[in-house]
Amino acid sequence: MIKTLANQVIALAGLAQATYLVKQIAQRGTADAGDLDAVVRSVFAIDADDVPAVYGGIERLKTGLQLLDRQLAGFEPPDAELARYGAALILLERKLVSDPRMLETLRTGIEQVKEQAEYFGELNDTVYANLADLYQRTVSQLRPRVMVNGQPSYLTNSANANRIRALLLAGIRAVVLWRQCGGERWKLLFQRSGMRKEARKLFQTL
């Protein structure tokens, strides 16, 4: 992937959208189907031609770009919970890539679930359940775990739990993409203004 600020921002928008949907499902029991489809399908986009193609086009990250714009507005992000989820996934991605065996398990599992998704033609409950199982067998074994806050009635619902885990896996995918495009943690502190301007610029093209 080309290491440009625009590509880094697109990847971060994917991360923002994934974490936002986690929060929506955990607290409200529902989330926008289009936004959900865009980020979860990114898990399967291993050989995409470019960064926008990972999400099926920048227009499918409209929510993520808006969120990123708001989160980068000041030194302290307005939504601390989304920032916490994002920071946890960035940390877990580093641990994941340093574990070759787990990384291979994840890659093999993604290929298997991708075949199921292509067979069904949609992200149905079976696909979500298998992505959730893959997350539990890999990323969830690393520490610290991502602790999701929400309403117990929604969190204990198996379909919601599967979607949340699939979204966390999509968040890891976004972090991997961000790293491939030249993303670094220090840039989140010292290039906030530039990233926010780029997020706005990309949003205005939609």
PDB file of C-alpha atoms in Angstrom:
ATOM      1  CA  MET A   1       0.000   0.000   0.000  1.00  0.00           C
ATOM      2  CA  ILE A   2       1.203   3.531  -0.813  1.00  0.00           C
ATOM      3  CA  LYS A   3       2.346   5.386   2.288  1.00  0.00           C
ATOM      4  CA  THR A   4       0.387   8.641   2.058  1.00  0.00           C
ATOM      5  CA  LEU A   5      -1.491  10.700   4.605  1.00  0.00           C
ATOM      6  CA  ALA A   6      -4.711  10.192   2.647  1.00  0.00           C
ATOM      7  CA  ASN A   7      -4.382   6.406   2.852  1.00  0.00           C
ATOM      8  CA  GLN A   8      -3.588   6.583   6.568  1.00  0.00           C
ATOM      9  CA  VAL A   9      -6.709   8.684   7.133  1.00  0.00           C
ATOM     10  CA  ILE A  10      -8.892   6.260   5.167  1.00  0.00           C
ATOM     11  CA  ALA A  11      -7.630   3.398   7.312  1.00  0.00           C
ATOM     12  CA  LEU A  12      -8.243   5.401  10.503  1.00  0.00           C
ATOM     13  CA  ALA A  13     -11.753   6.189   9.266  1.00  0.00           C
ATOM     14  CA  GLY A  14     -12.277   2.444   8.940  1.00  0.00           C
ATOM     15  CA  LEU A  15     -11.105   2.014  12.531  1.00  0.00           C
ATOM     16  CA  ALA A  16     -13.343   4.850  13.740  1.00  0.00           C
ATOM     17  CA  GLN A  17     -16.368   3.401  11.954  1.00  0.00           C
ATOM     18  CA  ALA A  18     -15.743  -0.081  13.359  1.00  0.00           C
ATOM     19  CA  THR A  19     -15.408   1.127  16.952  1.00  0.00           C
ATOM     20  CA  TYR A  20     -18.456   3.381  16.603  1.00  0.00           C
ATOM     21  CA  LEU A  21     -20.543   0.426  15.437  1.00  0.00           C
ATOM     22  CA  VAL A  22     -19.291  -1.623  18.392  1.00  0.00           C
ATOM     23  CA  LYS A  23     -20.575   1.110  20.694  1.00  0.00           C
ATOM     24  CA  GLN A  24     -23.896   1.361  18.838  1.00  0.00           C
ATOM     25  CA  ILE A  25     -24.604  -2.357  19.072  1.00  0.00           C
ATOM     26  CA  ALA A  26     -23.471  -2.568  22.696  1.00  0.00           C
ATOM     27  CA  GLN A  27     -25.584   0.363  23.825  1.00  0.00           C
ATOM     28  CA  ARG A  28     -28.532   0.291  21.420  1.00  0.00           C
ATOM     29  CA  GLY A  29     -28.604  -3.245  20.060  1.00  0.00           C
ATOM     30  CA  THR A  30     -28.508  -2.082  16.444  1.00  0.00           C
ATOM     31  CA  ALA A  31     -26.301  -0.360  13.871  1.00  0.00           C
ATOM     32  CA  ASP A  32     -26.495   0.896  10.297  1.00  0.00           C
ATOM     33  CA  ALA A  33     -26.395  -2.106   7.971  1.00  0.00           C
ATOM     34  CA  GLY A  34     -24.410  -0.347   5.235  1.00  0.00           C
ATOM     35  CA  ASP A  35     -21.771   0.938   7.618  1.00  0.00           C
ATOM     36  CA  LEU A  36     -21.521  -2.520   9.164  1.00  0.00           C
ATOM     37  CA  ASP A  37     -21.154  -4.272   5.821  1.00  0.00           C
ATOM     38  CA  ALA A  38     -18.402  -1.885   4.690  1.00  0.00           C
ATOM     39  CA  VAL A  39     -16.063  -2.458   7.615  1.00  0.00           C
ATOM     40  CA  VAL A  40     -16.687  -6.168   8.148  1.00  0.00           C
ATOM     41  CA  ARG A  41     -16.098  -6.967   4.480  1.00  0.00           C
ATOM     42  CA  SER A  42     -12.728  -5.213   4.783  1.00  0.00           C
ATOM     43  CA  VAL A  43     -11.549  -8.251   6.750  1.00  0.00           C
ATOM     44  CA  PHE A  44     -11.723 -10.274   3.539  1.00  0.00           C
ATOM     45  CA  ALA A  45     -10.096  -7.628   1.304  1.00  0.00           C
ATOM     46  CA  ILE A  46      -6.562  -8.969   1.615  1.00  0.00           C
ATOM     47  CA  ASP A  47      -5.541  -8.401  -2.004  1.00  0.00           C
ATOM     48  CA  ALA A  48      -7.305  -5.101  -2.714  1.00  0.00           C
ATOM     49  CA  ASP A  49      -5.884  -2.891  -5.475  1.00  0.00           C
ATOM     50  CA  ASP A  50      -5.737   0.185  -3.250  1.00  0.00           C
ATOM     51  CA  VAL A  51      -6.856   1.440   0.160  1.00  0.00           C
ATOM     52  CA  PRO A  52     -10.343   2.711  -0.834  1.00  0.00           C
ATOM     53  CA  ALA A  53     -11.023  -0.677  -2.452  1.00  0.00           C
ATOM     54  CA  VAL A  54     -10.599  -2.370   0.931  1.00  0.00           C
ATOM     55  CA  TYR A  55     -13.879  -0.755   1.959  1.00  0.00           C
ATOM     56  CA  GLY A  56     -15.594  -0.853  -1.410  1.00  0.00           C
ATOM     57  CA  GLY A  57     -14.970   2.860  -1.965  1.00  0.00           C
ATOM     58  CA  ILE A  58     -14.416   5.892   0.264  1.00  0.00           C
ATOM     59  CA  GLU A  59     -18.138   6.697   0.135  1.00  0.00           C
ATOM     60  CA  ARG A  60     -18.764   3.677   2.372  1.00  0.00           C
ATOM     61  CA  LEU A  61     -16.671   5.321   5.095  1.00  0.00           C
ATOM     62  CA  LYS A  62     -18.714   8.495   5.334  1.00  0.00           C
ATOM     63  CA  THR A  63     -19.564   7.814   8.977  1.00  0.00           C
ATOM     64  CA  GLY A  64     -15.954   7.006   9.822  1.00  0.00           C
ATOM     65  CA  LEU A  65     -14.619  10.181   8.228  1.00  0.00           C
ATOM     66  CA  GLN A  66     -17.128  12.309  10.144  1.00  0.00           C
ATOM     67  CA  LEU A  67     -16.180  10.601  13.390  1.00  0.00           C
ATOM     68  CA  LEU A  68     -12.475  10.989  12.709  1.00  0.00           C
ATOM     69  CA  ASP A  69     -12.944  14.694  12.043  1.00  0.00           C
ATOM     70  CA  ARG A  70     -14.627  15.114  15.438  1.00  0.00           C
ATOM     71  CA  GLN A  71     -12.157  12.914  17.327  1.00  0.00           C
ATOM     72  CA  LEU A  72      -9.197  14.909  16.004  1.00  0.00           C
ATOM     73  CA  ALA A  73     -10.754  18.300  16.760  1.00  0.00           C
ATOM     74  CA  GLY A  74      -8.839  18.830  20.016  1.00  0.00           C
ATOM     75  CA  PHE A  75      -6.100  17.274  22.076  1.00  0.00           C
ATOM     76  CA  GLU A  76      -8.693  15.314  24.066  1.00  0.00           C
ATOM     77  CA  PRO A  77     -11.085  13.269  21.863  1.00  0.00           C
ATOM     78  CA  PRO A  78     -14.752  14.128  22.508  1.00  0.00           C
ATOM     79  CA  ASP A  79     -15.706  10.442  22.675  1.00  0.00           C
ATOM     80  CA  ALA A  80     -13.306   8.849  25.151  1.00  0.00           C
ATOM     81  CA  GLU A  81     -14.861   5.411  24.726  1.00  0.00           C
ATOM     82  CA  LEU A  82     -14.166   5.278  20.993  1.00  0.00           C
ATOM     83  CA  ALA A  83     -10.626   6.485  21.670  1.00  0.00           C
ATOM     84  CA  ARG A  84     -10.179   3.712  24.241  1.00  0.00           C
ATOM     85  CA  TYR A  85     -11.364   1.034  21.823  1.00  0.00           C
ATOM     86  CA  GLY A  86      -9.096   2.380  19.098  1.00  0.00           C
ATOM     87  CA  ALA A  87      -6.049   2.562  21.367  1.00  0.00           C
ATOM     88  CA  ALA A  88      -6.639  -0.995  22.568  1.00  0.00           C
ATOM     89  CA  LEU A  89      -6.857  -2.328  19.010  1.00  0.00           C
ATOM     90  CA  ILE A  90      -3.663  -0.494  18.018  1.00  0.00           C
ATOM     91  CA  LEU A  91      -1.878  -2.160  20.932  1.00  0.00           C
ATOM     92  CA  LEU A  92      -3.316  -5.593  20.148  1.00  0.00           C
ATOM     93  CA  GLU A  93      -2.299  -5.325  16.492  1.00  0.00           C
ATOM     94  CA  ARG A  94       1.345  -4.974  17.550  1.00  0.00           C
ATOM     95  CA  LYS A  95       1.079  -8.084  19.704  1.00  0.00           C
ATOM     96  CA  LEU A  96      -0.693  -9.999  16.962  1.00  0.00           C
ATOM     97  CA  VAL A  97       1.936  -9.346  14.292  1.00  0.00           C
ATOM     98  CA  SER A  98       4.666 -10.434  16.698  1.00  0.00           C
ATOM     99  CA  ASP A  99       3.019 -13.870  17.026  1.00  0.00           C
ATOM    100  CA  PRO A 100       3.557 -15.664  13.674  1.00  0.00           C
ATOM    101  CA  ARG A 101       1.580 -18.746  14.674  1.00  0.00           C
ATOM    102  CA  MET A 102      -1.490 -16.780  15.711  1.00  0.00           C
ATOM    103  CA  LEU A 103      -1.192 -14.580  12.633  1.00  0.00           C
ATOM    104  CA  GLU A 104      -1.198 -17.638  10.397  1.00  0.00           C
ATOM    105  CA  THR A 105      -4.221 -19.039  12.214  1.00  0.00           C
ATOM    106  CA  LEU A 106      -5.994 -15.754  11.617  1.00  0.00           C
ATOM    107  CA  ARG A 107      -5.106 -15.630   7.928  1.00  0.00           C
ATOM    108  CA  THR A 108      -6.228 -19.221   7.346  1.00  0.00           C
ATOM    109  CA  GLY A 109      -9.452 -18.619   9.219  1.00  0.00           C
ATOM    110  CA  ILE A 110     -10.223 -15.466   7.252  1.00  0.00           C
ATOM    111  CA  GLU A 111      -9.799 -17.315   3.966  1.00  0.00           C
ATOM    112  CA  GLN A 112     -12.229 -20.002   5.141  1.00  0.00           C
ATOM    113  CA  VAL A 113     -14.864 -17.515   6.278  1.00  0.00           C
ATOM    114  CA  LYS A 114     -14.384 -15.518   3.083  1.00  0.00           C
ATOM    115  CA  GLU A 115     -15.396 -18.587   1.070  1.00  0.00           C
ATOM    116  CA  GLN A 116     -18.559 -18.867   3.169  1.00  0.00           C
ATOM    117  CA  ALA A 117     -19.376 -15.193   2.662  1.00  0.00           C
ATOM    118  CA  GLU A 118     -18.925 -15.550  -1.084  1.00  0.00           C
ATOM    119  CA  TYR A 119     -21.125 -18.654  -1.115  1.00  0.00           C
ATOM    120  CA  PHE A 120     -23.969 -16.973   0.776  1.00  0.00           C
ATOM    121  CA  GLY A 121     -23.458 -13.668  -1.023  1.00  0.00           C
ATOM    122  CA  GLU A 122     -24.119 -11.745   2.165  1.00  0.00           C
ATOM    123  CA  LEU A 123     -22.877 -11.359   5.703  1.00  0.00           C
ATOM    124  CA  ASN A 124     -25.422 -13.580   7.404  1.00  0.00           C
ATOM    125  CA  ASP A 125     -25.504 -14.899  10.965  1.00  0.00           C
ATOM    126  CA  THR A 126     -23.275 -17.858  10.089  1.00  0.00           C
ATOM    127  CA  VAL A 127     -20.560 -15.605   8.692  1.00  0.00           C
ATOM    128  CA  TYR A 128     -20.697 -13.345  11.737  1.00  0.00           C
ATOM    129  CA  ALA A 129     -20.588 -16.330  14.074  1.00  0.00           C
ATOM    130  CA  ASN A 130     -17.506 -17.727  12.366  1.00  0.00           C
ATOM    131  CA  LEU A 131     -15.732 -14.362  12.383  1.00  0.00           C
ATOM    132  CA  ALA A 132     -16.548 -14.038  16.075  1.00  0.00           C
ATOM    133  CA  ASP A 133     -15.165 -17.517  16.743  1.00  0.00           C
ATOM    134  CA  LEU A 134     -11.998 -16.632  14.852  1.00  0.00           C
ATOM    135  CA  TYR A 135     -11.607 -13.465  16.924  1.00  0.00           C
ATOM    136  CA  GLN A 136     -12.026 -15.448  20.127  1.00  0.00           C
ATOM    137  CA  ARG A 137      -9.407 -18.009  19.057  1.00  0.00           C
ATOM    138  CA  THR A 138      -6.856 -15.366  18.131  1.00  0.00           C
ATOM    139  CA  VAL A 139      -7.024 -11.693  19.117  1.00  0.00           C
ATOM    140  CA  SER A 140      -9.117 -12.367  22.221  1.00  0.00           C
ATOM    141  CA  GLN A 141      -6.286 -14.523  23.598  1.00  0.00           C
ATOM    142  CA  LEU A 142      -3.999 -11.494  23.709  1.00  0.00           C
ATOM    143  CA  ARG A 143      -3.862  -9.052  26.580  1.00  0.00           C
ATOM    144  CA  PRO A 144      -5.275  -6.652  27.431  1.00  0.00           C
ATOM    145  CA  ARG A 145      -8.669  -7.643  26.099  1.00  0.00           C
ATOM    146  CA  VAL A 146     -10.980  -5.023  24.656  1.00  0.00           C
ATOM    147  CA  MET A 147     -13.622  -4.448  27.321  1.00  0.00           C
ATOM    148  CA  VAL A 148     -16.853  -3.348  25.654  1.00  0.00           C
ATOM    149  CA  ASN A 149     -19.312  -1.315  27.702  1.00  0.00           C
ATOM    150  CA  GLY A 150     -23.014  -1.497  27.006  1.00  0.00           C
ATOM    151  CA  GLN A 151     -26.435  -2.709  28.059  1.00  0.00           C
ATOM    152  CA  PRO A 152     -26.294  -6.280  29.440  1.00  0.00           C
ATOM    153  CA  SER A 153     -29.416  -7.251  27.502  1.00  0.00           C
ATOM    154  CA  TYR A 154     -27.688  -6.337  24.234  1.00  0.00           C
ATOM    155  CA  LEU A 155     -24.256  -7.709  25.118  1.00  0.00           C
ATOM    156  CA  THR A 156     -25.636 -11.116  26.105  1.00  0.00           C
ATOM    157  CA  ASN A 157     -27.527 -11.482  22.841  1.00  0.00           C
ATOM    158  CA  SER A 158     -25.492 -13.956  20.780  1.00  0.00           C
ATOM    159  CA  ALA A 159     -26.108 -12.210  17.439  1.00  0.00           C
ATOM    160  CA  ASN A 160     -24.985  -8.881  18.886  1.00  0.00           C
ATOM    161  CA  ALA A 161     -21.949 -10.457  20.540  1.00  0.00           C
ATOM    162  CA  ASN A 162     -20.929 -12.021  17.219  1.00  0.00           C
ATOM    163  CA  ARG A 163     -21.257  -8.708  15.392  1.00  0.00           C
ATOM    164  CA  ILE A 164     -19.220  -6.913  18.029  1.00  0.00           C
ATOM    165  CA  ARG A 165     -16.399  -9.453  17.777  1.00  0.00           C
ATOM    166  CA  ALA A 166     -16.501  -9.292  13.980  1.00  0.00           C
ATOM    167  CA  LEU A 167     -16.251  -5.496  14.208  1.00  0.00           C
ATOM    168  CA  LEU A 168     -13.275  -5.717  16.554  1.00  0.00           C
ATOM    169  CA  LEU A 169     -11.621  -7.977  13.991  1.00  0.00           C
ATOM    170  CA  ALA A 170     -12.407  -5.342  11.354  1.00  0.00           C
ATOM    171  CA  GLY A 171     -10.812  -2.791  13.657  1.00  0.00           C
ATOM    172  CA  ILE A 172      -7.625  -4.863  13.743  1.00  0.00           C
ATOM    173  CA  ARG A 173      -7.770  -5.016   9.932  1.00  0.00           C
ATOM    174  CA  ALA A 174      -7.965  -1.227   9.819  1.00  0.00           C
ATOM    175  CA  VAL A 175      -4.935  -0.898  12.108  1.00  0.00           C
ATOM    176  CA  VAL A 176      -2.922  -3.311   9.939  1.00  0.00           C
ATOM    177  CA  LEU A 177      -3.866  -1.243   6.898  1.00  0.00           C
ATOM    178  CA  TRP A 178      -2.937   1.976   8.705  1.00  0.00           C
ATOM    179  CA  ARG A 179       0.491   0.559   9.561  1.00  0.00           C
ATOM    180  CA  GLN A 180       1.023  -0.578   5.968  1.00  0.00           C
ATOM    181  CA  CYS A 181       0.307   2.978   4.829  1.00  0.00           C
ATOM    182  CA  GLY A 182       2.923   4.454   7.150  1.00  0.00           C
ATOM    183  CA  GLY A 183       0.818   5.017  10.250  1.00  0.00           C
ATOM    184  CA  GLU A 184       2.607   5.422  13.578  1.00  0.00           C
ATOM    185  CA  ARG A 185       1.274   6.178  17.055  1.00  0.00           C
ATOM    186  CA  TRP A 186       3.289   9.370  17.368  1.00  0.00           C
ATOM    187  CA  LYS A 187       1.558  10.738  14.279  1.00  0.00           C
ATOM    188  CA  LEU A 188      -1.754  10.546  16.114  1.00  0.00           C
ATOM    189  CA  LEU A 189      -0.362  13.121  18.520  1.00  0.00           C
ATOM    190  CA  PHE A 190       1.702  15.385  16.310  1.00  0.00           C
ATOM    191  CA  GLN A 191      -0.136  15.262  12.979  1.00  0.00           C
ATOM    192  CA  ARG A 192      -3.692  15.636  14.246  1.00  0.00           C
ATOM    193  CA  SER A 193      -4.325  18.884  12.391  1.00  0.00           C
ATOM    194  CA  GLY A 194      -3.066  17.508   9.093  1.00  0.00           C
ATOM    195  CA  MET A 195      -5.073  14.306   9.467  1.00  0.00           C
ATOM    196  CA  ARG A 196      -8.215  16.251  10.317  1.00  0.00           C
ATOM    197  CA  LYS A 197      -7.817  18.436   7.243  1.00  0.00           C
ATOM    198  CA  GLU A 198      -7.337  15.327   5.106  1.00  0.00           C
ATOM    199  CA  ALA A 199     -10.429  13.685   6.612  1.00  0.00           C
ATOM    200  CA  ARG A 200     -12.489  16.780   5.769  1.00  0.00           C
ATOM    201  CA  LYS A 201     -11.038  16.912   2.280  1.00  0.00           C
ATOM    202  CA  LEU A 202     -11.935  13.280   1.633  1.00  0.00           C
ATOM    203  CA  PHE A 203     -15.424  13.751   3.064  1.00  0.00           C
ATOM    204  CA  GLN A 204     -16.069  16.709   0.784  1.00  0.00           C
ATOM    205  CA  THR A 205     -15.414  14.506  -2.257  1.00  0.00           C
ATOM    206  CA  LEU A 206     -18.338  12.237  -1.359  1.00  0.00           C
TER     207      LEU A 206
END
